[in-house]
């Protein structure tokens, strides 16, 4: 362990990569090993990333030269406090969701276990690599790994999943290509691909329209990938038709990692000076975010199916983070970063709960949820905790990030954003109390086939989700409250130090 | 949709056109990409890695980490096609078709009928008219050995001439795909099974990642082939060259196997019964 | 020598252009394969010949003659594979049940249009 | 202005080609109805970006980046950066080509699945079928 610790930044990516390869091979040779390889790989990475976060708290920034080459020539990994934190969250969520969905995966893909787990772990590898890398082009390659595996994980679902997956692929490819083109513009002007190196060369090009274009292209690409409001059209279908096991990792992580990448690009590549002061984009972006929040909430109100409603909640949440970030004052940026963390765990918890419900009753229409509190008390309790957190009720972590965002909005004098946030909290309250009310007060619909389309198990057989799923769900719910309690520590010890002093 | 599309495209195009005004001239030796990072590669690569093909040197060494994930992307695509398309539930077809090779007559055997054994005189076919195409078969029989030799040459000679693992791997995969096209898919799968392609695909990437991890175990950074000097018995610069050869071989294996795997799944929509 | 090389390149490009136009203008699948198969083969022969001549013309030595021969070998390969590939595609088209185009059909079509 | 524009076009026509290719690809992706045509548009778009990168590598008076006479490890003569074109964009684009091939594979796999599900690849027909359900 001692002599490996300098290699931690590489290990967090290499371990899951090798685990994915072994998983895939095991799918052909000994199928029982697949899950163990995948779980072991993700768990090791979770431990390593925790160790990395601990050491980065002392050392500020850890640099790792891949291939032993110095910065502008080779590829550099750059771990600071911020992405150390994001890495821990990624592996925590991926590991938890993997354990929770062991049984659903085994039932849906009995013959293709190796393939599914390998795609899953590769997806996580791509995301974590994007977060850790310090090279703009390497980020593109890893982005494509996580996107390709993501398209596949979504496309294997039922009903309209292949079509939704194909549309996601079109949008995702446009997004990734625009990002690549933006990097190409940067390369053409600076001749470098290393993020820090570009940032140090950039002041010479502050006036150049090519830089502005590069910035716009990169950002548009990332906005497509993170489903910011006018570019969100691919998300609801893609997310609501995919299998629970894949959505449990895709929904919490994809959009948040993209937002982190946006933060990384603006801070480390384009420098805060350029992105905030010279681009005059802040106002536009915040208004876009406001639109995202309001439209996401309104669309969510119109849905009658649980998973589909949640996808629109995600769109609104993306608006929170983008808006908070582009407000550009310290408070709001802190809120945005904190919300990446919180929202990832909240989304995990709520999708795990939804997954448990769907697994047990084979449907997610609001009609099907009647009387569920009596049948599945623990899952629904966890669901309620996640819902409270999404609404922003104090002991849970959702409250704190929202509080930072709102005070940031007030400090910036941007009341539109504040109003949008409050409106969205209100809508979330309506949404979730409606579900809780259906689940708690309405009697269970006993008529078998009363909902003819779903051939779920008869009413009496519905009971609590399997133990593994339940344990993970509870862990996620508890971590929501724990995150809420330790918010102060996270902000003062990590986030405050991670945001550049220019803001 | 058309008009909206046209508007978006025109806006996008004119934005880019505007940006082009401020680009450095094409082919300008004084433009930033030619001055900032690349001179180091051009001037030092041969001293540092002993590989005269600079593209290979940068690909497999300076930016070898990118290339590892590039191979992983291909592997992920193979996995994705497999997961999306493969139909593993075997259904027994309504009827089976056989061809009596000496006469060329097609036999149709309904469910329950006695099936002939596949041998020199009977072969199973999928649709009721699979041509016995002399032209394609003889051409592919003529070309395949050249293709395979050429593929190995391209993989192995990537240090000194254009080429490398990806190109060679694709050519090698194409040889197998050509075999599948000129005969049929089932015969190709008998020679190189699905399991073999899948396992070889992951093994190829594993060779790459394993080489990197070995360097790490030996105390250097990940993918720092210089650390292999002791194992290979050469000086660190030469070790880099040899390390690149090892990973190129891994890339070649992975790419060729995955190309064949993707072809198997795509051409038969995952049922693995019908060739072209 | 350079004039010859340029002349061959231009002729090659002419064939390529003809091929591209033919693919766009021909009425159906089978007739489209005709320019695609033939003109591209001819065009690449011209282009490869030009390149081989150029290499040999740079300096007349054994190495450059070998390089020129290698380039011509590509032409040989294409001459073997391109007709086969076209044949295979036509074969696939016939098997997929595509009807060949006949002239009367379009006349009917024109009548309808007018 | 006219002369400036002309000299701009004359010295950067490669980038203009890239822009035109990108517009074609993007238009096909947005406006075409057939899913396979969209996939082709996607490929054109990606190819345009590859062309863009590769043309950043060009250098007047330079040759391909393979060092001559360098077989025994250390070059005999001093190597000047101006003699060889920039290898880096070629490396990057090798990666991008591989990525675009992989994306194409996955896109085709999804299209095959969609075709099996709906019996058509025309988007409006698929949408019609979905609405009728």
Short mmCIF file of C-alpha atoms in Angstrom, two decimals, chain A residues 287 290 293-294 297 320 406 409-410 414-427:
data_model
loop_
_atom_site.label_atom_id
_atom_site.label_comp_id
_atom_site.label_asym_id
_atom_site.label_seq_id
_atom_site.Cartn_x
_atom_site.Cartn_y
_atom_site.Cartn_z
CA UNK A 287 -31.54 33.20 -17.54
CA UNK A 290 -33.95 29.92 -14.91
CA UNK A 293 -35.65 25.20 -13.83
CA UNK A 294 -39.10 26.50 -14.62
CA UNK A 297 -40.64 21.76 -13.10
CA UNK A 320 -29.84 24.88 -10.39
CA UNK A 406 -30.41 31.21 -2.93
CA UNK A 409 -28.63 34.65 -5.97
CA UNK A 410 -29.54 37.35 -3.49
CA UNK A 414 -30.45 38.17 -9.44
CA UNK A 415 -33.97 37.75 -8.15
CA UNK A 416 -35.21 35.87 -11.19
CA UNK A 417 -32.98 32.98 -10.21
CA UNK A 418 -34.13 33.10 -6.59
CA UNK A 419 -37.76 33.09 -7.63
CA UNK A 420 -37.16 30.18 -10.00
CA UNK A 421 -35.50 28.21 -7.21
CA UNK A 422 -38.35 28.84 -4.82
CA UNK A 423 -40.89 28.02 -7.51
CA UNK A 424 -39.13 24.76 -8.29
CA UNK A 425 -39.00 23.80 -4.61
CA UNK A 426 -42.70 24.43 -4.41
CA UNK A 427 -43.35 22.31 -7.50
#
